[in-house]
Amino acid sequence: MAGNGAGCTLPVRLLSFKSEAQSSGIELTWQTGEEIGNSHFDVEKSSNAQNFEVIGRVNGQGTVKGKQNYSFLDSSPKNGLNYYRLKQVDFDGKVEYSRIIAAQFDGIGVFKAYPNPASHLLTIELPAQSTFESAQLVDLTGRKVSVFATENMKLEGVENGVYLLKVTTKEGRAFQQRVVKTN
C-alpha cells in the first residue's frame, strides 16, 4: 500500500485495485504481491470521495509470498459515481489506505433468481424498467432442459443438479445465473 522512509518493508504490496459496474452492483477486485501480517481489508465507500464508510471486510492471508486475488461486490451502489478505497489492517493494528477508485452505476438495478438452491419454485426478480419475456434452464452440457413463460418457475420434473438460468426481457436484455435444483 503506502510506506515511508528508506528500508521500510510494506506489510502489503498492492498490485492492482479495480472496479466494474455490473447488473448486480459494482464488483471490486484487487491483487497483492506479498503480504506480511495482513489481518484484513476493510472496503470503504463514499459518494463524495471524502467521507468514507466501511461496507464490508475481506480477510487477508496473514503472511504469504506470491500473488493473491481478492474481490468484493457492492450490491447496493448509489446511482452515479461511487468511490472506493481499501483500508488494509495488520495483525498489530497498523493501517494503510489504498488509492481511491471510482465506478459509475447507471441504476440498471438487480437481477435475482431465488431461492437458490431451489426445490419446487424459482422466482425471478428483474431490474426496474425490465419486462419478463422468457426463461430457460440449460444443463452444464448446454442442453435446454426447460422453458418458462412466467417469472415464477415451477421446477416439477426437473432433475436435481446445477443449471444455467437464461432470462430474456422484452427490451432485449439478457441475464443469466447459475442455479441449483434440490429436493
mmCIF file with all atom_site columns, C-alpha atoms in Angstrom:
data_model
loop_
_atom_site.group_PDB
_atom_site.id
_atom_site.type_symbol
_atom_site.label_atom_id
_atom_site.label_alt_id
_atom_site.label_comp_id
_atom_site.label_asym_id
_atom_site.label_entity_id
_atom_site.label_seq_id
_atom_site.pdbx_PDB_ins_code
_atom_site.Cartn_x
_atom_site.Cartn_y
_atom_site.Cartn_z
_atom_site.occupancy
_atom_site.B_iso_or_equiv
_atom_site.pdbx_formal_charge
_atom_site.auth_seq_id
_atom_site.auth_comp_id
_atom_site.auth_asym_id
_atom_site.auth_atom_id
_atom_site.pdbx_PDB_model_num
ATOM 1   C CA . MET A 1 1   ? 0.000   0.000   0.000   1.00 0.00 ? 1   MET A CA 1
ATOM 2   C CA . ALA A 1 2   ? 1.980   3.101   1.111   1.00 0.00 ? 2   ALA A CA 1
ATOM 3   C CA . GLY A 1 3   ? 5.186   3.273   3.098   1.00 0.00 ? 3   GLY A CA 1
ATOM 4   C CA . ASN A 1 4   ? 7.529   5.970   4.348   1.00 0.00 ? 4   ASN A CA 1
ATOM 5   C CA . GLY A 1 5   ? 11.298  6.056   4.682   1.00 0.00 ? 5   GLY A CA 1
ATOM 6   C CA . ALA A 1 6   ? 14.154  4.047   3.269   1.00 0.00 ? 6   ALA A CA 1
ATOM 7   C CA . GLY A 1 7   ? 14.274  0.391   4.156   1.00 0.00 ? 7   GLY A CA 1
ATOM 8   C CA . CYS A 1 8   ? 10.601  0.317   5.178   1.00 0.00 ? 8   CYS A CA 1
ATOM 9   C CA . THR A 1 9   ? 9.028   -3.072  4.489   1.00 0.00 ? 9   THR A CA 1
ATOM 10  C CA . LEU A 1 10  ? 5.484   -2.709  3.239   1.00 0.00 ? 10  LEU A CA 1
ATOM 11  C CA . PRO A 1 11  ? 3.039   -5.019  5.049   1.00 0.00 ? 11  PRO A CA 1
ATOM 12  C CA . VAL A 1 12  ? 1.069   -5.480  1.832   1.00 0.00 ? 12  VAL A CA 1
ATOM 13  C CA . ARG A 1 13  ? 2.168   -4.755  -1.729  1.00 0.00 ? 13  ARG A CA 1
ATOM 14  C CA . LEU A 1 14  ? -0.990  -3.838  -3.671  1.00 0.00 ? 14  LEU A CA 1
ATOM 15  C CA . LEU A 1 15  ? -0.508  -4.597  -7.374  1.00 0.00 ? 15  LEU A CA 1
ATOM 16  C CA . SER A 1 16  ? -3.953  -3.556  -8.649  1.00 0.00 ? 16  SER A CA 1
ATOM 17  C CA . PHE A 1 17  ? -7.305  -2.223  -7.456  1.00 0.00 ? 17  PHE A CA 1
ATOM 18  C CA . LYS A 1 18  ? -10.173 -2.098  -9.968  1.00 0.00 ? 18  LYS A CA 1
ATOM 19  C CA . SER A 1 19  ? -13.936 -1.626  -10.140 1.00 0.00 ? 19  SER A CA 1
ATOM 20  C CA . GLU A 1 20  ? -16.512 -2.852  -12.646 1.00 0.00 ? 20  GLU A CA 1
ATOM 21  C CA . ALA A 1 21  ? -20.216 -1.976  -12.751 1.00 0.00 ? 21  ALA A CA 1
ATOM 22  C CA . GLN A 1 22  ? -22.468 -4.975  -13.338 1.00 0.00 ? 22  GLN A CA 1
ATOM 23  C CA . SER A 1 23  ? -26.219 -5.523  -13.262 1.00 0.00 ? 23  SER A CA 1
ATOM 24  C CA . SER A 1 24  ? -25.924 -6.877  -9.713  1.00 0.00 ? 24  SER A CA 1
ATOM 25  C CA . GLY A 1 25  ? -23.811 -3.989  -8.382  1.00 0.00 ? 25  GLY A CA 1
ATOM 26  C CA . ILE A 1 26  ? -20.182 -2.882  -8.504  1.00 0.00 ? 26  ILE A CA 1
ATOM 27  C CA . GLU A 1 27  ? -17.518 -5.554  -8.255  1.00 0.00 ? 27  GLU A CA 1
ATOM 28  C CA . LEU A 1 28  ? -14.211 -4.525  -6.707  1.00 0.00 ? 28  LEU A CA 1
ATOM 29  C CA . THR A 1 29  ? -11.141 -6.655  -7.393  1.00 0.00 ? 29  THR A CA 1
ATOM 30  C CA . TRP A 1 30  ? -7.596  -6.275  -6.144  1.00 0.00 ? 30  TRP A CA 1
ATOM 31  C CA . GLN A 1 31  ? -4.362  -8.204  -6.185  1.00 0.00 ? 31  GLN A CA 1
ATOM 32  C CA . THR A 1 32  ? -1.464  -8.236  -3.750  1.00 0.00 ? 32  THR A CA 1
ATOM 33  C CA . GLY A 1 33  ? 2.111   -9.263  -4.497  1.00 0.00 ? 33  GLY A CA 1
ATOM 34  C CA . GLU A 1 34  ? 3.204   -10.090 -0.948  1.00 0.00 ? 34  GLU A CA 1
ATOM 35  C CA . GLU A 1 35  ? 1.593   -9.887  2.480   1.00 0.00 ? 35  GLU A CA 1
ATOM 36  C CA . ILE A 1 36  ? 3.266   -9.621  5.889   1.00 0.00 ? 36  ILE A CA 1
ATOM 37  C CA . GLY A 1 37  ? 0.960   -9.886  8.919   1.00 0.00 ? 37  GLY A CA 1
ATOM 38  C CA . ASN A 1 38  ? -2.137  -8.906  6.915   1.00 0.00 ? 38  ASN A CA 1
ATOM 39  C CA . SER A 1 39  ? -5.260  -9.316  9.070   1.00 0.00 ? 39  SER A CA 1
ATOM 40  C CA . HIS A 1 40  ? -7.921  -7.967  6.693   1.00 0.00 ? 40  HIS A CA 1
ATOM 41  C CA . PHE A 1 41  ? -9.114  -5.322  4.285   1.00 0.00 ? 41  PHE A CA 1
ATOM 42  C CA . ASP A 1 42  ? -11.981 -3.004  5.181   1.00 0.00 ? 42  ASP A CA 1
ATOM 43  C CA . VAL A 1 43  ? -13.779 -1.990  1.972   1.00 0.00 ? 43  VAL A CA 1
ATOM 44  C CA . GLU A 1 44  ? -14.784 1.662   2.277   1.00 0.00 ? 44  GLU A CA 1
ATOM 45  C CA . LYS A 1 45  ? -17.258 3.612   0.135   1.00 0.00 ? 45  LYS A CA 1
ATOM 46  C CA . SER A 1 46  ? -18.065 7.286   -0.376  1.00 0.00 ? 46  SER A CA 1
ATOM 47  C CA . SER A 1 47  ? -20.369 9.372   -2.539  1.00 0.00 ? 47  SER A CA 1
ATOM 48  C CA . ASN A 1 48  ? -18.049 12.415  -2.479  1.00 0.00 ? 48  ASN A CA 1
ATOM 49  C CA . ALA A 1 49  ? -14.519 10.863  -2.273  1.00 0.00 ? 49  ALA A CA 1
ATOM 50  C CA . GLN A 1 50  ? -14.034 12.484  1.141   1.00 0.00 ? 50  GLN A CA 1
ATOM 51  C CA . ASN A 1 51  ? -16.309 10.877  3.735   1.00 0.00 ? 51  ASN A CA 1
ATOM 52  C CA . PHE A 1 52  ? -15.903 7.088   3.678   1.00 0.00 ? 52  PHE A CA 1
ATOM 53  C CA . GLU A 1 53  ? -17.833 4.354   5.477   1.00 0.00 ? 53  GLU A CA 1
ATOM 54  C CA . VAL A 1 54  ? -16.975 0.669   5.837   1.00 0.00 ? 54  VAL A CA 1
ATOM 55  C CA . ILE A 1 55  ? -19.285 -1.529  3.734   1.00 0.00 ? 55  ILE A CA 1
ATOM 56  C CA . GLY A 1 56  ? -17.515 -4.854  4.135   1.00 0.00 ? 56  GLY A CA 1
ATOM 57  C CA . ARG A 1 57  ? -14.499 -6.814  5.309   1.00 0.00 ? 57  ARG A CA 1
ATOM 58  C CA . VAL A 1 58  ? -12.346 -9.301  3.414   1.00 0.00 ? 58  VAL A CA 1
ATOM 59  C CA . ASN A 1 59  ? -9.872  -11.449 5.368   1.00 0.00 ? 59  ASN A CA 1
ATOM 60  C CA . GLY A 1 60  ? -6.195  -11.222 4.417   1.00 0.00 ? 60  GLY A CA 1
ATOM 61  C CA . GLN A 1 61  ? -3.788  -14.122 4.039   1.00 0.00 ? 61  GLN A CA 1
ATOM 62  C CA . GLY A 1 62  ? -1.550  -13.258 7.011   1.00 0.00 ? 62  GLY A CA 1
ATOM 63  C CA . THR A 1 63  ? 1.994   -13.642 5.740   1.00 0.00 ? 63  THR A CA 1
ATOM 64  C CA . VAL A 1 64  ? 2.334   -15.037 2.240   1.00 0.00 ? 64  VAL A CA 1
ATOM 65  C CA . LYS A 1 65  ? 4.551   -14.591 -0.799  1.00 0.00 ? 65  LYS A CA 1
ATOM 66  C CA . GLY A 1 66  ? 3.167   -14.572 -4.326  1.00 0.00 ? 66  GLY A CA 1
ATOM 67  C CA . LYS A 1 67  ? 0.075   -13.012 -5.858  1.00 0.00 ? 67  LYS A CA 1
ATOM 68  C CA . GLN A 1 68  ? -3.246  -13.152 -4.021  1.00 0.00 ? 68  GLN A CA 1
ATOM 69  C CA . ASN A 1 69  ? -6.559  -12.183 -5.658  1.00 0.00 ? 69  ASN A CA 1
ATOM 70  C CA . TYR A 1 70  ? -9.478  -10.637 -3.782  1.00 0.00 ? 70  TYR A CA 1
ATOM 71  C CA . SER A 1 71  ? -12.973 -9.467  -4.702  1.00 0.00 ? 71  SER A CA 1
ATOM 72  C CA . PHE A 1 72  ? -15.956 -7.788  -3.075  1.00 0.00 ? 72  PHE A CA 1
ATOM 73  C CA . LEU A 1 73  ? -19.411 -6.997  -4.514  1.00 0.00 ? 73  LEU A CA 1
ATOM 74  C CA . ASP A 1 74  ? -21.150 -3.770  -3.522  1.00 0.00 ? 74  ASP A CA 1
ATOM 75  C CA . SER A 1 75  ? -24.706 -4.972  -4.128  1.00 0.00 ? 75  SER A CA 1
ATOM 76  C CA . SER A 1 76  ? -26.295 -1.602  -3.260  1.00 0.00 ? 76  SER A CA 1
ATOM 77  C CA . PRO A 1 77  ? -24.389 1.147   -5.081  1.00 0.00 ? 77  PRO A CA 1
ATOM 78  C CA . LYS A 1 78  ? -25.934 4.581   -5.472  1.00 0.00 ? 78  LYS A CA 1
ATOM 79  C CA . ASN A 1 79  ? -26.848 5.870   -8.931  1.00 0.00 ? 79  ASN A CA 1
ATOM 80  C CA . GLY A 1 80  ? -23.979 7.949   -10.287 1.00 0.00 ? 80  GLY A CA 1
ATOM 81  C CA . LEU A 1 81  ? -20.375 7.858   -9.121  1.00 0.00 ? 81  LEU A CA 1
ATOM 82  C CA . ASN A 1 82  ? -19.366 5.624   -6.225  1.00 0.00 ? 82  ASN A CA 1
ATOM 83  C CA . TYR A 1 83  ? -15.889 5.982   -4.710  1.00 0.00 ? 83  TYR A CA 1
ATOM 84  C CA . TYR A 1 84  ? -13.996 3.160   -3.025  1.00 0.00 ? 84  TYR A CA 1
ATOM 85  C CA . ARG A 1 85  ? -10.774 2.620   -1.118  1.00 0.00 ? 85  ARG A CA 1
ATOM 86  C CA . LEU A 1 86  ? -9.230  -0.238  0.819   1.00 0.00 ? 86  LEU A CA 1
ATOM 87  C CA . LYS A 1 87  ? -8.130  0.071   4.424   1.00 0.00 ? 87  LYS A CA 1
ATOM 88  C CA . GLN A 1 88  ? -5.565  -2.679  4.955   1.00 0.00 ? 88  GLN A CA 1
ATOM 89  C CA . VAL A 1 89  ? -5.232  -3.654  8.633   1.00 0.00 ? 89  VAL A CA 1
ATOM 90  C CA . ASP A 1 90  ? -2.263  -5.580  10.043  1.00 0.00 ? 90  ASP A CA 1
ATOM 91  C CA . PHE A 1 91  ? -2.456  -8.010  12.966  1.00 0.00 ? 91  PHE A CA 1
ATOM 92  C CA . ASP A 1 92  ? -0.631  -5.358  15.066  1.00 0.00 ? 92  ASP A CA 1
ATOM 93  C CA . GLY A 1 93  ? -3.324  -2.765  14.294  1.00 0.00 ? 93  GLY A CA 1
ATOM 94  C CA . LYS A 1 94  ? -1.360  -0.658  11.803  1.00 0.00 ? 94  LYS A CA 1
ATOM 95  C CA . VAL A 1 95  ? -3.372  0.510   8.799   1.00 0.00 ? 95  VAL A CA 1
ATOM 96  C CA . GLU A 1 96  ? -2.613  1.610   5.247   1.00 0.00 ? 96  GLU A CA 1
ATOM 97  C CA . TYR A 1 97  ? -5.046  3.091   2.712   1.00 0.00 ? 97  TYR A CA 1
ATOM 98  C CA . SER A 1 98  ? -5.164  2.375   -0.998  1.00 0.00 ? 98  SER A CA 1
ATOM 99  C CA . ARG A 1 99  ? -5.706  4.987   -3.643  1.00 0.00 ? 99  ARG A CA 1
ATOM 100 C CA . ILE A 1 100 ? -9.348  5.957   -4.284  1.00 0.00 ? 100 ILE A CA 1
ATOM 101 C CA . ILE A 1 101 ? -11.071 4.483   -7.326  1.00 0.00 ? 101 ILE A CA 1
ATOM 102 C CA . ALA A 1 102 ? -14.483 5.349   -8.792  1.00 0.00 ? 102 ALA A CA 1
ATOM 103 C CA . ALA A 1 103 ? -17.220 3.441   -10.590 1.00 0.00 ? 103 ALA A CA 1
ATOM 104 C CA . GLN A 1 104 ? -20.299 4.773   -12.355 1.00 0.00 ? 104 GLN A CA 1
ATOM 105 C CA . PHE A 1 105 ? -23.552 2.947   -11.637 1.00 0.00 ? 105 PHE A CA 1
ATOM 106 C CA . ASP A 1 106 ? -26.404 3.681   -14.043 1.00 0.00 ? 106 ASP A CA 1
ATOM 107 C CA . GLY A 1 107 ? -29.271 2.327   -11.992 1.00 0.00 ? 107 GLY A CA 1
ATOM 108 C CA . ILE A 1 108 ? -29.803 -0.812  -14.016 1.00 0.00 ? 108 ILE A CA 1
ATOM 109 C CA . GLY A 1 109 ? -30.849 -2.497  -10.798 1.00 0.00 ? 109 GLY A CA 1
ATOM 110 C CA . VAL A 1 110 ? -30.565 -6.039  -9.691  1.00 0.00 ? 110 VAL A CA 1
ATOM 111 C CA . PHE A 1 111 ? -31.399 -9.353  -11.343 1.00 0.00 ? 111 PHE A CA 1
ATOM 112 C CA . LYS A 1 112 ? -32.055 -12.181 -8.899  1.00 0.00 ? 112 LYS A CA 1
ATOM 113 C CA . ALA A 1 113 ? -33.305 -15.748 -9.044  1.00 0.00 ? 113 ALA A CA 1
ATOM 114 C CA . TYR A 1 114 ? -34.280 -17.159 -5.660  1.00 0.00 ? 114 TYR A CA 1
ATOM 115 C CA . PRO A 1 115 ? -34.296 -19.268 -3.574  1.00 0.00 ? 115 PRO A CA 1
ATOM 116 C CA . ASN A 1 116 ? -31.032 -20.808 -4.707  1.00 0.00 ? 116 ASN A CA 1
ATOM 117 C CA . PRO A 1 117 ? -30.814 -23.793 -4.228  1.00 0.00 ? 117 PRO A CA 1
ATOM 118 C CA . ALA A 1 118 ? -34.492 -24.281 -5.148  1.00 0.00 ? 118 ALA A CA 1
ATOM 119 C CA . SER A 1 119 ? -36.684 -27.330 -4.744  1.00 0.00 ? 119 SER A CA 1
ATOM 120 C CA . HIS A 1 120 ? -40.162 -26.560 -6.156  1.00 0.00 ? 120 HIS A CA 1
ATOM 121 C CA . LEU A 1 121 ? -40.380 -22.914 -7.253  1.00 0.00 ? 121 LEU A CA 1
ATOM 122 C CA . LEU A 1 122 ? -37.787 -20.463 -8.581  1.00 0.00 ? 122 LEU A CA 1
ATOM 123 C CA . THR A 1 123 ? -38.710 -16.769 -8.648  1.00 0.00 ? 123 THR A CA 1
ATOM 124 C CA . ILE A 1 124 ? -37.060 -14.200 -10.924 1.00 0.00 ? 124 ILE A CA 1
ATOM 125 C CA . GLU A 1 125 ? -36.671 -10.558 -9.943  1.00 0.00 ? 125 GLU A CA 1
ATOM 126 C CA . LEU A 1 126 ? -35.752 -8.181  -12.774 1.00 0.00 ? 126 LEU A CA 1
ATOM 127 C CA . PRO A 1 127 ? -34.258 -4.688  -12.633 1.00 0.00 ? 127 PRO A CA 1
ATOM 128 C CA . ALA A 1 128 ? -36.563 -1.677  -12.942 1.00 0.00 ? 128 ALA A CA 1
ATOM 129 C CA . GLN A 1 129 ? -37.799 -0.895  -16.449 1.00 0.00 ? 129 GLN A CA 1
ATOM 130 C CA . SER A 1 130 ? -37.426 -4.550  -17.476 1.00 0.00 ? 130 SER A CA 1
ATOM 131 C CA . THR A 1 131 ? -40.310 -6.739  -18.605 1.00 0.00 ? 131 THR A CA 1
ATOM 132 C CA . PHE A 1 132 ? -40.003 -10.513 -18.462 1.00 0.00 ? 132 PHE A CA 1
ATOM 133 C CA . GLU A 1 133 ? -40.253 -12.309 -21.802 1.00 0.00 ? 133 GLU A CA 1
ATOM 134 C CA . SER A 1 134 ? -38.952 -15.852 -21.274 1.00 0.00 ? 134 SER A CA 1
ATOM 135 C CA . ALA A 1 135 ? -36.540 -18.020 -19.320 1.00 0.00 ? 135 ALA A CA 1
ATOM 136 C CA . GLN A 1 136 ? -34.881 -21.341 -19.878 1.00 0.00 ? 136 GLN A CA 1
ATOM 137 C CA . LEU A 1 137 ? -32.863 -23.771 -17.819 1.00 0.00 ? 137 LEU A CA 1
ATOM 138 C CA . VAL A 1 138 ? -29.805 -25.202 -19.565 1.00 0.00 ? 138 VAL A CA 1
ATOM 139 C CA . ASP A 1 139 ? -27.752 -28.073 -18.166 1.00 0.00 ? 139 ASP A CA 1
ATOM 140 C CA . LEU A 1 140 ? -23.957 -27.953 -17.991 1.00 0.00 ? 140 LEU A CA 1
ATOM 141 C CA . THR A 1 141 ? -23.662 -29.663 -21.398 1.00 0.00 ? 141 THR A CA 1
ATOM 142 C CA . GLY A 1 142 ? -25.667 -26.827 -22.993 1.00 0.00 ? 142 GLY A CA 1
ATOM 143 C CA . ARG A 1 143 ? -28.876 -28.878 -23.428 1.00 0.00 ? 143 ARG A CA 1
ATOM 144 C CA . LYS A 1 144 ? -32.118 -26.924 -22.920 1.00 0.00 ? 144 LYS A CA 1
ATOM 145 C CA . VAL A 1 145 ? -33.955 -28.639 -20.043 1.00 0.00 ? 145 VAL A CA 1
ATOM 146 C CA . SER A 1 146 ? -36.996 -26.419 -19.547 1.00 0.00 ? 146 SER A CA 1
ATOM 147 C CA . VAL A 1 147 ? -38.584 -23.212 -20.890 1.00 0.00 ? 147 VAL A CA 1
ATOM 148 C CA . PHE A 1 148 ? -40.695 -20.856 -18.774 1.00 0.00 ? 148 PHE A CA 1
ATOM 149 C CA . ALA A 1 149 ? -43.146 -18.111 -19.717 1.00 0.00 ? 149 ALA A CA 1
ATOM 150 C CA . THR A 1 150 ? -43.525 -16.603 -16.240 1.00 0.00 ? 150 THR A CA 1
ATOM 151 C CA . GLU A 1 151 ? -41.248 -15.191 -13.519 1.00 0.00 ? 151 GLU A CA 1
ATOM 152 C CA . ASN A 1 152 ? -42.462 -17.897 -11.114 1.00 0.00 ? 152 ASN A CA 1
ATOM 153 C CA . MET A 1 153 ? -41.000 -21.108 -12.464 1.00 0.00 ? 153 MET A CA 1
ATOM 154 C CA . LYS A 1 154 ? -42.297 -24.462 -11.223 1.00 0.00 ? 154 LYS A CA 1
ATOM 155 C CA . LEU A 1 155 ? -39.449 -26.961 -11.179 1.00 0.00 ? 155 LEU A CA 1
ATOM 156 C CA . GLU A 1 156 ? -41.529 -30.156 -11.233 1.00 0.00 ? 156 GLU A CA 1
ATOM 157 C CA . GLY A 1 157 ? -39.928 -32.730 -13.493 1.00 0.00 ? 157 GLY A CA 1
ATOM 158 C CA . VAL A 1 158 ? -36.522 -31.035 -13.386 1.00 0.00 ? 158 VAL A CA 1
ATOM 159 C CA . GLU A 1 159 ? -33.836 -33.400 -12.100 1.00 0.00 ? 159 GLU A CA 1
ATOM 160 C CA . ASN A 1 160 ? -31.598 -32.352 -9.208  1.00 0.00 ? 160 ASN A CA 1
ATOM 161 C CA . GLY A 1 161 ? -28.410 -30.700 -10.395 1.00 0.00 ? 161 GLY A CA 1
ATOM 162 C CA . VAL A 1 162 ? -26.685 -27.474 -11.428 1.00 0.00 ? 162 VAL A CA 1
ATOM 163 C CA . TYR A 1 163 ? -28.175 -25.438 -14.277 1.00 0.00 ? 163 TYR A CA 1
ATOM 164 C CA . LEU A 1 164 ? -27.692 -22.131 -16.031 1.00 0.00 ? 164 LEU A CA 1
ATOM 165 C CA . LEU A 1 165 ? -30.821 -19.974 -15.930 1.00 0.00 ? 165 LEU A CA 1
ATOM 166 C CA . LYS A 1 166 ? -31.064 -17.720 -19.011 1.00 0.00 ? 166 LYS A CA 1
ATOM 167 C CA . VAL A 1 167 ? -33.622 -14.910 -18.901 1.00 0.00 ? 167 VAL A CA 1
ATOM 168 C CA . THR A 1 168 ? -34.541 -12.517 -21.719 1.00 0.00 ? 168 THR A CA 1
ATOM 169 C CA . THR A 1 169 ? -36.588 -9.345  -21.431 1.00 0.00 ? 169 THR A CA 1
ATOM 170 C CA . LYS A 1 170 ? -38.913 -7.673  -23.921 1.00 0.00 ? 170 LYS A CA 1
ATOM 171 C CA . GLU A 1 171 ? -36.355 -4.845  -24.074 1.00 0.00 ? 171 GLU A CA 1
ATOM 172 C CA . GLY A 1 172 ? -33.789 -7.282  -25.487 1.00 0.00 ? 172 GLY A CA 1
ATOM 173 C CA . ARG A 1 173 ? -31.682 -7.599  -22.339 1.00 0.00 ? 173 ARG A CA 1
ATOM 174 C CA . ALA A 1 174 ? -30.331 -10.956 -21.219 1.00 0.00 ? 174 ALA A CA 1
ATOM 175 C CA . PHE A 1 175 ? -29.433 -12.171 -17.744 1.00 0.00 ? 175 PHE A CA 1
ATOM 176 C CA . GLN A 1 176 ? -28.059 -15.460 -16.550 1.00 0.00 ? 176 GLN A CA 1
ATOM 177 C CA . GLN A 1 177 ? -27.361 -17.086 -13.231 1.00 0.00 ? 177 GLN A CA 1
ATOM 178 C CA . ARG A 1 178 ? -26.241 -20.498 -12.083 1.00 0.00 ? 178 ARG A CA 1
ATOM 179 C CA . VAL A 1 179 ? -28.955 -22.235 -10.063 1.00 0.00 ? 179 VAL A CA 1
ATOM 180 C CA . VAL A 1 180 ? -29.078 -25.484 -8.123  1.00 0.00 ? 180 VAL A CA 1
ATOM 181 C CA . LYS A 1 181 ? -32.165 -27.741 -8.118  1.00 0.00 ? 181 LYS A CA 1
ATOM 182 C CA . THR A 1 182 ? -32.554 -29.906 -4.994  1.00 0.00 ? 182 THR A CA 1
ATOM 183 C CA . ASN A 1 183 ? -35.313 -31.957 -3.343  1.00 0.00 ? 183 ASN A CA 1
#
